[in-house]
Amino acid sequence: MTTFNQTQTSAITTLFPSRCRTLCHWILGCCLLLASLGAAAGSLQATVDRNSISPEETFRLTLRYDSQVMMDAPEFSQLQQDFDILNTQRSNQFRSINGQNESWTQWVLTLAPRHEGTLLIPSFELKGAFSEAIEIKVQPGSGKTPSSSQEVFMQTELQPETAYVQQQVLYTIRLFTRVPLTGLNRSELKIDNVQLKQVEETQYRKTVGGVDYGVVEIVYALFPQQSGSINIPATLWEVTAPDHSNRTYDPFGRSSGKRLRLRTSPSTLEVKPKPDSYNGYVWLPADALQLSEEWSGNPERMKAGEPITRRLVLQGTGVLAAQLPPLQPGDVDGLRYYPDQPQSEESLGTSGVSTRKVESYAIVASKPGRYTLPPVVLSWWDNGSGRQRQLTLPAREIEVGAASAARLPATATPEAVTALPAEEHSSADSNLPEAGRPSAHNRSWFYSTLALAFLCLVLGMQWLRARRQLRALQPQKTSPYDQLSRSDADAFKALRIASGKDDLQALRQALQQWAQIWWREQQQQRPVAQRQAMAALPGLCLQSPPLAQSLQQLDAALYGGHGSADFDGKQLMEAVIALRQGNSGTPADEPLPPLYRSH
């Protein structure tokens, strides 16, 4: 068998000497090439600039692959379990020294720890090469109390830490630094079930532990919308501070510095529901509240048919404009009210949110006489003293005189016209001077003026007509007072629709609108002596105890944090229907008890 193989191989070599030699050379070259590629396979190395950091510091991770890589890259997503990847840079580099060529691909990542403890940078893989895992020690922070080694630290303050629903709470964040900062970025503060406004941002200097610090202070006004424990999350601040460990000299003065990531400490705000002792018509917590009035003229010198404007000014601190209720003047027989759109404005400062609301309406008396404007009363909750207070504009007497003579129409009776005899007319004409007699020139001027006046009248009427058509095409803005012109049936229908939905705020508004219309119609049907000078909904609640109970449950669901699940709109509608049918539980002829009890 061996002889046969040798003979056969010799025969093949003899027959195909050139082809066999070429094939052997080709196979040998492939083997050498594969061996050289295996020997030149790149290695993957991982290094960090620091192994021990604080929670607010960042560090750099460098991965170097000793070969040129055009498309591939290590998988960095596994880092996100313990680190935030702030920046990633990639570069391909080549170097030749004394004929020795070297090339590599490098990735530089800027990382920030997500929590304290011993963290692990995992092993990375690229083209069959693996890097070594690296441990990073994140030392615990020093809390709110600064030490002499701290260059930058954060503080937070919550005032007060316990509040009522819708009460203003001031949340302050302070950044202390004793080194110059070249950059500052902060995340947006978001808190669930809280309406917030940034009211102030200031910078100043303060000495802490004998060390002078620059302070950046931001103040937020928080208005919690439901009771219970509300978590205020930590906010992230990124700053750039000088890097004293970098000894590299830059002749151009450029220095990237070191990036610090600072987080505020999470806080908890305890929110209490509206106190049971509060019996005001609207829940209104505020730090301070003031009510005043302004007049466009002297109310003691009013004239019948002539308007005078009354302005009710409500100013508050620690309260939003949307929280201020409408100030409703009581109806007075013989006086008509023409309200204007309420004007509200908010200002922000160190004390939080300050609000000013102005309600204006013109008053017109239909006849002379003496009228009494009812008092304007508003209950509110004093956050400072923790008790209910009351604002009152006392009742005002106004005197309305007769209309002035200039406003009375001048009419002449036929007897006065015919009283003069014909002789007096003729003698009067004869006694006129020559210049006083009408001439042809004066008559032409008179007719020209009359024609011009007629033309102006026609143009004015056309202009008014076009203006009305333009207003009809534009959307009309309606105020709460415009809705008083709606009929009781329309308002009751809107209330019924709102009671079948889960929007308690819309139901509260629909109830308020219906009550205003129903109360006004009810008061107009009473004799003047029996009319009640009070707001609509409180007056109806005094007439109907079931309505008062349903309103109390509605306010508890709105402001007490119970939600719409604990409120039954069916009971509210039954109370309203009973009131409309005259079955309120209080005799119609029985005088109503006083709205505000004396103590």
GROMACS .gro file of C-alpha atoms in nm, residues 47-345:
model
  299
   47THR     CA    1  -0.867   5.243   3.293
   48VAL     CA    2  -1.020   5.515   3.517
   49ASP     CA    3  -0.873   5.843   3.637
   50ARG     CA    4  -0.998   5.784   3.997
   51ASN     CA    5  -1.113   5.481   4.193
   52SER     CA    6  -1.259   5.667   4.493
   53ILE     CA    7  -1.508   5.952   4.451
   54SER     CA    8  -1.793   6.125   4.634
   55PRO     CA    9  -2.156   6.102   4.517
   56GLU     CA   10  -2.147   6.447   4.355
   57GLU     CA   11  -1.824   6.389   4.156
   58THR     CA   12  -1.772   6.250   3.809
   59PHE     CA   13  -1.483   6.044   3.668
   60ARG     CA   14  -1.352   5.931   3.330
   61LEU     CA   15  -1.345   5.573   3.198
   62THR     CA   16  -1.106   5.507   2.906
   63LEU     CA   17  -1.127   5.198   2.682
   64ARG     CA   18  -0.839   5.137   2.438
   65TYR     CA   19  -0.840   4.876   2.164
   66ASP     CA   20  -0.497   4.821   2.001
   67SER     CA   21  -0.621   4.819   1.646
   68GLN     CA   22  -0.825   5.036   1.412
   69VAL     CA   23  -1.202   4.982   1.448
   70MET     CA   24  -1.428   5.155   1.201
   71MET     CA   25  -1.782   5.046   1.291
   72ASP     CA   26  -1.788   4.826   1.601
   73ALA     CA   27  -1.789   4.950   1.962
   74PRO     CA   28  -1.823   4.794   2.309
   75GLU     CA   29  -2.170   4.766   2.459
   76PHE     CA   30  -2.197   5.045   2.719
   77SER     CA   31  -2.563   5.003   2.816
   78GLN     CA   32  -2.470   4.772   3.106
   79LEU     CA   33  -2.311   5.072   3.279
   80GLN     CA   34  -2.648   5.243   3.327
   81GLN     CA   35  -2.741   5.022   3.620
   82ASP     CA   36  -2.500   5.205   3.853
   83PHE     CA   37  -2.382   5.507   3.653
   84ASP     CA   38  -2.512   5.795   3.444
   85ILE     CA   39  -2.328   5.830   3.112
   86LEU     CA   40  -2.278   6.205   3.074
   87ASN     CA   41  -2.056   6.209   2.767
   88THR     CA   42  -1.894   5.967   2.520
   89GLN     CA   43  -1.598   6.047   2.290
   90ARG     CA   44  -1.439   5.819   2.029
   91SER     CA   45  -1.110   5.863   1.841
   92ASN     CA   46  -0.888   5.664   1.601
   93GLN     CA   47  -0.518   5.738   1.639
   94PHE     CA   48  -0.193   5.640   1.459
   95ARG     CA   49   0.169   5.686   1.569
   96SER     CA   50   0.505   5.608   1.404
   97ILE     CA   51   0.835   5.622   1.600
   98ASN     CA   52   1.168   5.508   1.449
   99GLY     CA   53   0.992   5.300   1.190
  100GLN     CA   54   0.765   5.136   1.446
  101ASN     CA   55   0.400   5.193   1.359
  102GLU     CA   56   0.121   5.185   1.618
  103SER     CA   57  -0.254   5.244   1.580
  104TRP     CA   58  -0.546   5.214   1.820
  105THR     CA   59  -0.909   5.311   1.883
  106GLN     CA   60  -1.008   5.482   2.204
  107TRP     CA   61  -1.339   5.559   2.387
  108VAL     CA   62  -1.354   5.809   2.676
  109LEU     CA   63  -1.673   5.813   2.887
  110THR     CA   64  -1.764   6.066   3.159
  111LEU     CA   65  -1.958   5.882   3.430
  112ALA     CA   66  -2.144   5.986   3.746
  113PRO     CA   67  -2.246   5.742   4.021
  114ARG     CA   68  -2.616   5.690   4.085
  115HIS     CA   69  -2.576   5.586   4.447
  116GLU     CA   70  -2.319   5.533   4.720
  117GLY     CA   71  -2.121   5.216   4.792
  118THR     CA   72  -1.877   4.996   4.601
  119LEU     CA   73  -1.977   4.995   4.234
  120LEU     CA   74  -1.841   4.770   3.960
  121ILE     CA   75  -1.750   4.870   3.606
  122PRO     CA   76  -1.813   4.546   3.418
  123SER     CA   77  -1.585   4.373   3.168
  124PHE     CA   78  -1.634   4.481   2.805
  125GLU     CA   79  -1.592   4.266   2.492
  126LEU     CA   80  -1.482   4.371   2.143
  127LYS     CA   81  -1.382   4.135   1.861
  128GLY     CA   82  -1.302   3.854   2.104
  129ALA     CA   83  -1.096   4.074   2.337
  130PHE     CA   84  -1.212   4.138   2.695
  131SER     CA   85  -1.126   4.418   2.940
  132GLU     CA   86  -1.081   4.383   3.315
  133ALA     CA   87  -1.361   4.481   3.554
  134ILE     CA   88  -1.287   4.782   3.780
  135GLU     CA   89  -1.424   4.868   4.125
  136ILE     CA   90  -1.529   5.225   4.208
  137LYS     CA   91  -1.578   5.328   4.570
  138VAL     CA   92  -1.837   5.602   4.621
  139GLN     CA   93  -1.784   5.749   4.968
  140PRO     CA   94  -2.096   5.854   5.164
  141GLY     CA   95  -2.186   6.224   5.148
  142SER     CA   96  -2.160   6.449   5.449
  143GLY     CA   97  -2.528   6.554   5.450
  144LYS     CA   98  -2.643   6.909   5.508
  145THR     CA   99  -2.369   7.008   5.753
  146PRO     CA  100  -2.070   7.146   5.561
  147SER     CA  101  -1.709   7.068   5.652
  148SER     CA  102  -1.390   7.257   5.581
  149SER     CA  103  -1.308   7.018   5.297
  150GLN     CA  104  -1.634   7.081   5.110
  151GLU     CA  105  -1.603   7.326   4.824
  152VAL     CA  106  -1.959   7.290   4.700
  153PHE     CA  107  -2.268   7.160   4.884
  154MET     CA  108  -2.650   7.188   4.882
  155GLN     CA  109  -2.916   7.279   5.140
  156THR     CA  110  -3.297   7.272   5.130
  157GLU     CA  111  -3.561   7.427   5.354
  158LEU     CA  112  -3.937   7.365   5.374
  159GLN     CA  113  -4.149   7.626   5.551
  160PRO     CA  114  -4.379   7.508   5.697
  161GLU     CA  115  -4.329   7.131   5.695
  162THR     CA  116  -4.700   7.074   5.772
  163ALA     CA  117  -4.973   7.269   5.594
  164TYR     CA  118  -5.339   7.264   5.498
  165VAL     CA  119  -5.461   7.180   5.150
  166GLN     CA  120  -5.413   7.477   4.910
  167GLN     CA  121  -5.198   7.661   5.167
  168GLN     CA  122  -4.879   7.824   5.038
  169VAL     CA  123  -4.555   7.648   5.135
  170LEU     CA  124  -4.213   7.801   5.058
  171TYR     CA  125  -3.950   7.551   4.940
  172THR     CA  126  -3.596   7.693   4.925
  173ILE     CA  127  -3.289   7.537   4.756
  174ARG     CA  128  -2.944   7.683   4.828
  175LEU     CA  129  -2.613   7.606   4.653
  176PHE     CA  130  -2.303   7.697   4.859
  177THR     CA  131  -1.964   7.728   4.688
  178ARG     CA  132  -1.626   7.863   4.796
  179VAL     CA  133  -1.467   7.822   4.453
  180PRO     CA  134  -1.559   7.999   4.129
  181LEU     CA  135  -1.799   7.799   3.912
  182THR     CA  136  -1.780   7.815   3.534
  183GLY     CA  137  -2.108   7.638   3.464
  184LEU     CA  138  -2.436   7.556   3.638
  185ASN     CA  139  -2.729   7.347   3.514
  186ARG     CA  140  -3.022   7.223   3.721
  187SER     CA  141  -3.313   6.992   3.660
  188GLU     CA  142  -3.672   7.114   3.669
  189LEU     CA  143  -3.864   7.067   3.992
  190LYS     CA  144  -4.183   6.863   3.944
  191ILE     CA  145  -4.411   6.750   4.227
  192ASP     CA  146  -4.727   6.545   4.183
  193ASN     CA  147  -5.056   6.703   4.302
  194VAL     CA  148  -4.884   7.035   4.372
  195GLN     CA  149  -4.915   7.364   4.186
  196LEU     CA  150  -4.582   7.544   4.210
  197LYS     CA  151  -4.431   7.876   4.103
  198GLN     CA  152  -4.069   7.990   4.118
  199VAL     CA  153  -4.094   8.318   4.305
  200GLU     CA  154  -3.731   8.423   4.349
  201GLU     CA  155  -3.370   8.351   4.241
  202THR     CA  156  -3.093   8.546   4.414
  203GLN     CA  157  -2.716   8.533   4.473
  204TYR     CA  158  -2.536   8.652   4.785
  205ARG     CA  159  -2.248   8.565   5.018
  206LYS     CA  160  -2.268   8.399   5.361
  207THR     CA  161  -2.014   8.285   5.621
  208VAL     CA  162  -2.058   7.923   5.734
  209GLY     CA  163  -1.821   7.780   5.997
  210GLY     CA  164  -1.581   8.070   5.947
  211VAL     CA  165  -1.562   8.009   5.570
  212ASP     CA  166  -1.698   8.261   5.318
  213TYR     CA  167  -1.933   8.102   5.064
  214GLY     CA  168  -2.115   8.231   4.760
  215VAL     CA  169  -2.481   8.127   4.766
  216VAL     CA  170  -2.726   8.069   4.482
  217GLU     CA  171  -3.080   8.058   4.627
  218ILE     CA  172  -3.403   7.959   4.451
  219VAL     CA  173  -3.743   7.983   4.622
  220TYR     CA  174  -4.057   7.800   4.508
  221ALA     CA  175  -4.414   7.858   4.626
  222LEU     CA  176  -4.596   7.525   4.658
  223PHE     CA  177  -4.975   7.491   4.671
  224PRO     CA  178  -5.071   7.128   4.753
  225GLN     CA  179  -5.399   7.025   4.592
  226GLN     CA  180  -5.477   6.720   4.805
  227SER     CA  181  -5.424   6.610   5.164
  228GLY     CA  182  -5.180   6.341   5.276
  229SER     CA  183  -4.803   6.293   5.250
  230ILE     CA  184  -4.649   6.456   4.942
  231ASN     CA  185  -4.294   6.359   4.844
  232ILE     CA  186  -4.068   6.634   4.714
  233PRO     CA  187  -3.808   6.457   4.494
  234ALA     CA  188  -3.439   6.536   4.478
  235THR     CA  189  -3.327   6.777   4.208
  236LEU     CA  190  -3.000   6.739   4.019
  237TRP     CA  191  -2.754   7.029   3.986
  238GLU     CA  192  -2.449   7.003   3.759
  239VAL     CA  193  -2.166   7.250   3.812
  240THR     CA  194  -1.813   7.287   3.677
  241ALA     CA  195  -1.545   7.370   3.933
  242PRO     CA  196  -1.165   7.415   3.902
  243ASP     CA  197  -0.972   7.088   3.890
  244HIS     CA  198  -0.675   7.128   4.127
  245SER     CA  199  -0.548   6.777   4.047
  246ASN     CA  200  -0.484   6.874   3.682
  247ARG     CA  201  -0.125   7.003   3.672
  248THR     CA  202  -0.110   7.037   3.293
  249TYR     CA  203  -0.009   7.388   3.189
  250ASP     CA  204  -0.218   7.542   2.915
  251PRO     CA  205  -0.054   7.857   2.767
  252PHE     CA  206  -0.394   7.971   2.636
  253GLY     CA  207  -0.557   7.954   2.981
  254ARG     CA  208  -0.808   7.690   2.882
  255SER     CA  209  -0.924   7.445   3.149
  256SER     CA  210  -1.218   7.212   3.130
  257GLY     CA  211  -1.238   7.179   3.511
  258LYS     CA  212  -1.417   6.897   3.688
  259ARG     CA  213  -1.788   6.837   3.668
  260LEU     CA  214  -1.980   6.794   3.993
  261ARG     CA  215  -2.330   6.649   4.018
  262LEU     CA  216  -2.514   6.761   4.330
  263ARG     CA  217  -2.851   6.629   4.443
  264THR     CA  218  -3.082   6.785   4.697
  265SER     CA  219  -3.217   6.568   4.975
  266PRO     CA  220  -3.574   6.442   4.922
  267SER     CA  221  -3.834   6.598   5.153
  268THR     CA  222  -4.184   6.509   5.269
  269LEU     CA  223  -4.467   6.760   5.307
  270GLU     CA  224  -4.756   6.666   5.533
  271VAL     CA  225  -5.083   6.815   5.406
  272LYS     CA  226  -5.391   6.833   5.629
  273PRO     CA  227  -5.749   6.856   5.496
  274LYS     CA  228  -5.969   7.161   5.550
  275PRO     CA  229  -6.043   7.188   5.925
  276ASP     CA  230  -6.391   7.084   6.035
  277SER     CA  231  -6.430   7.404   6.236
  278TYR     CA  232  -6.413   7.619   5.923
  279ASN     CA  233  -6.763   7.730   5.820
  280GLY     CA  234  -6.681   7.982   5.549
  281TYR     CA  235  -6.857   7.976   5.217
  282VAL     CA  236  -6.531   7.910   5.025
  283TRP     CA  237  -6.213   7.748   5.162
  284LEU     CA  238  -5.960   8.031   5.138
  285PRO     CA  239  -5.624   7.986   5.319
  286ALA     CA  240  -5.390   8.287   5.301
  287ASP     CA  241  -5.105   8.454   5.491
  288ALA     CA  242  -5.276   8.794   5.478
  289LEU     CA  243  -5.596   8.931   5.320
  290GLN     CA  244  -5.736   9.284   5.287
  291LEU     CA  245  -6.066   9.415   5.143
  292SER     CA  246  -6.132   9.775   5.042
  293GLU     CA  247  -6.354   9.977   4.810
  294GLU     CA  248  -6.307  10.269   4.571
  295TRP     CA  249  -6.563  10.500   4.410
  296SER     CA  250  -6.542  10.700   4.089
  297GLY     CA  251  -6.742  10.980   4.253
  298ASN     CA  252  -6.912  11.079   4.576
  299PRO     CA  253  -7.184  10.822   4.651
  300GLU     CA  254  -7.362  11.082   4.867
  301ARG     CA  255  -7.426  11.299   4.561
  302MET     CA  256  -7.562  11.053   4.311
  303LYS     CA  257  -7.824  11.156   4.059
  304ALA     CA  258  -8.102  10.937   3.929
  305GLY     CA  259  -8.010  10.790   3.591
  306GLU     CA  260  -7.641  10.883   3.626
  307PRO     CA  261  -7.394  10.591   3.674
  308ILE     CA  262  -7.129  10.575   3.945
  309THR     CA  263  -6.861  10.306   3.957
  310ARG     CA  264  -6.779  10.105   4.268
  311ARG     CA  265  -6.460   9.901   4.283
  312LEU     CA  266  -6.409   9.619   4.533
  313VAL     CA  267  -6.035   9.555   4.582
  314LEU     CA  268  -5.922   9.225   4.740
  315GLN     CA  269  -5.546   9.191   4.811
  316GLY     CA  270  -5.383   8.880   4.951
  317THR     CA  271  -5.044   8.728   5.032
  318GLY     CA  272  -4.980   8.355   5.003
  319VAL     CA  273  -5.280   8.296   4.777
  320LEU     CA  274  -5.327   8.249   4.402
  321ALA     CA  275  -5.558   8.465   4.194
  322ALA     CA  276  -5.764   8.159   4.102
  323GLN     CA  277  -5.839   8.099   4.472
  324LEU     CA  278  -6.005   8.438   4.530
  325PRO     CA  279  -6.385   8.404   4.512
  326PRO     CA  280  -6.618   8.659   4.346
  327LEU     CA  281  -6.746   8.936   4.574
  328GLN     CA  282  -7.119   8.949   4.510
  329PRO     CA  283  -7.305   9.268   4.612
  330GLY     CA  284  -7.657   9.208   4.736
  331ASP     CA  285  -7.952   9.321   4.522
  332VAL     CA  286  -8.117   9.649   4.620
  333ASP     CA  287  -8.460   9.748   4.489
  334GLY     CA  288  -8.430  10.055   4.267
  335LEU     CA  289  -8.059  10.006   4.186
  336ARG     CA  290  -7.920   9.838   3.878
  337TYR     CA  291  -7.571   9.687   3.857
  338TYR     CA  292  -7.362   9.677   3.538
  339PRO     CA  293  -7.051   9.470   3.618
  340ASP     CA  294  -6.722   9.486   3.433
  341GLN     CA  295  -6.481   9.198   3.375
  342PRO     CA  296  -6.282   9.129   3.698
  343GLN     CA  297  -5.911   9.215   3.680
  344SER     CA  298  -5.652   9.000   3.861
  345GLU     CA  299  -5.275   9.021   3.883
   0.00000   0.00000   0.00000
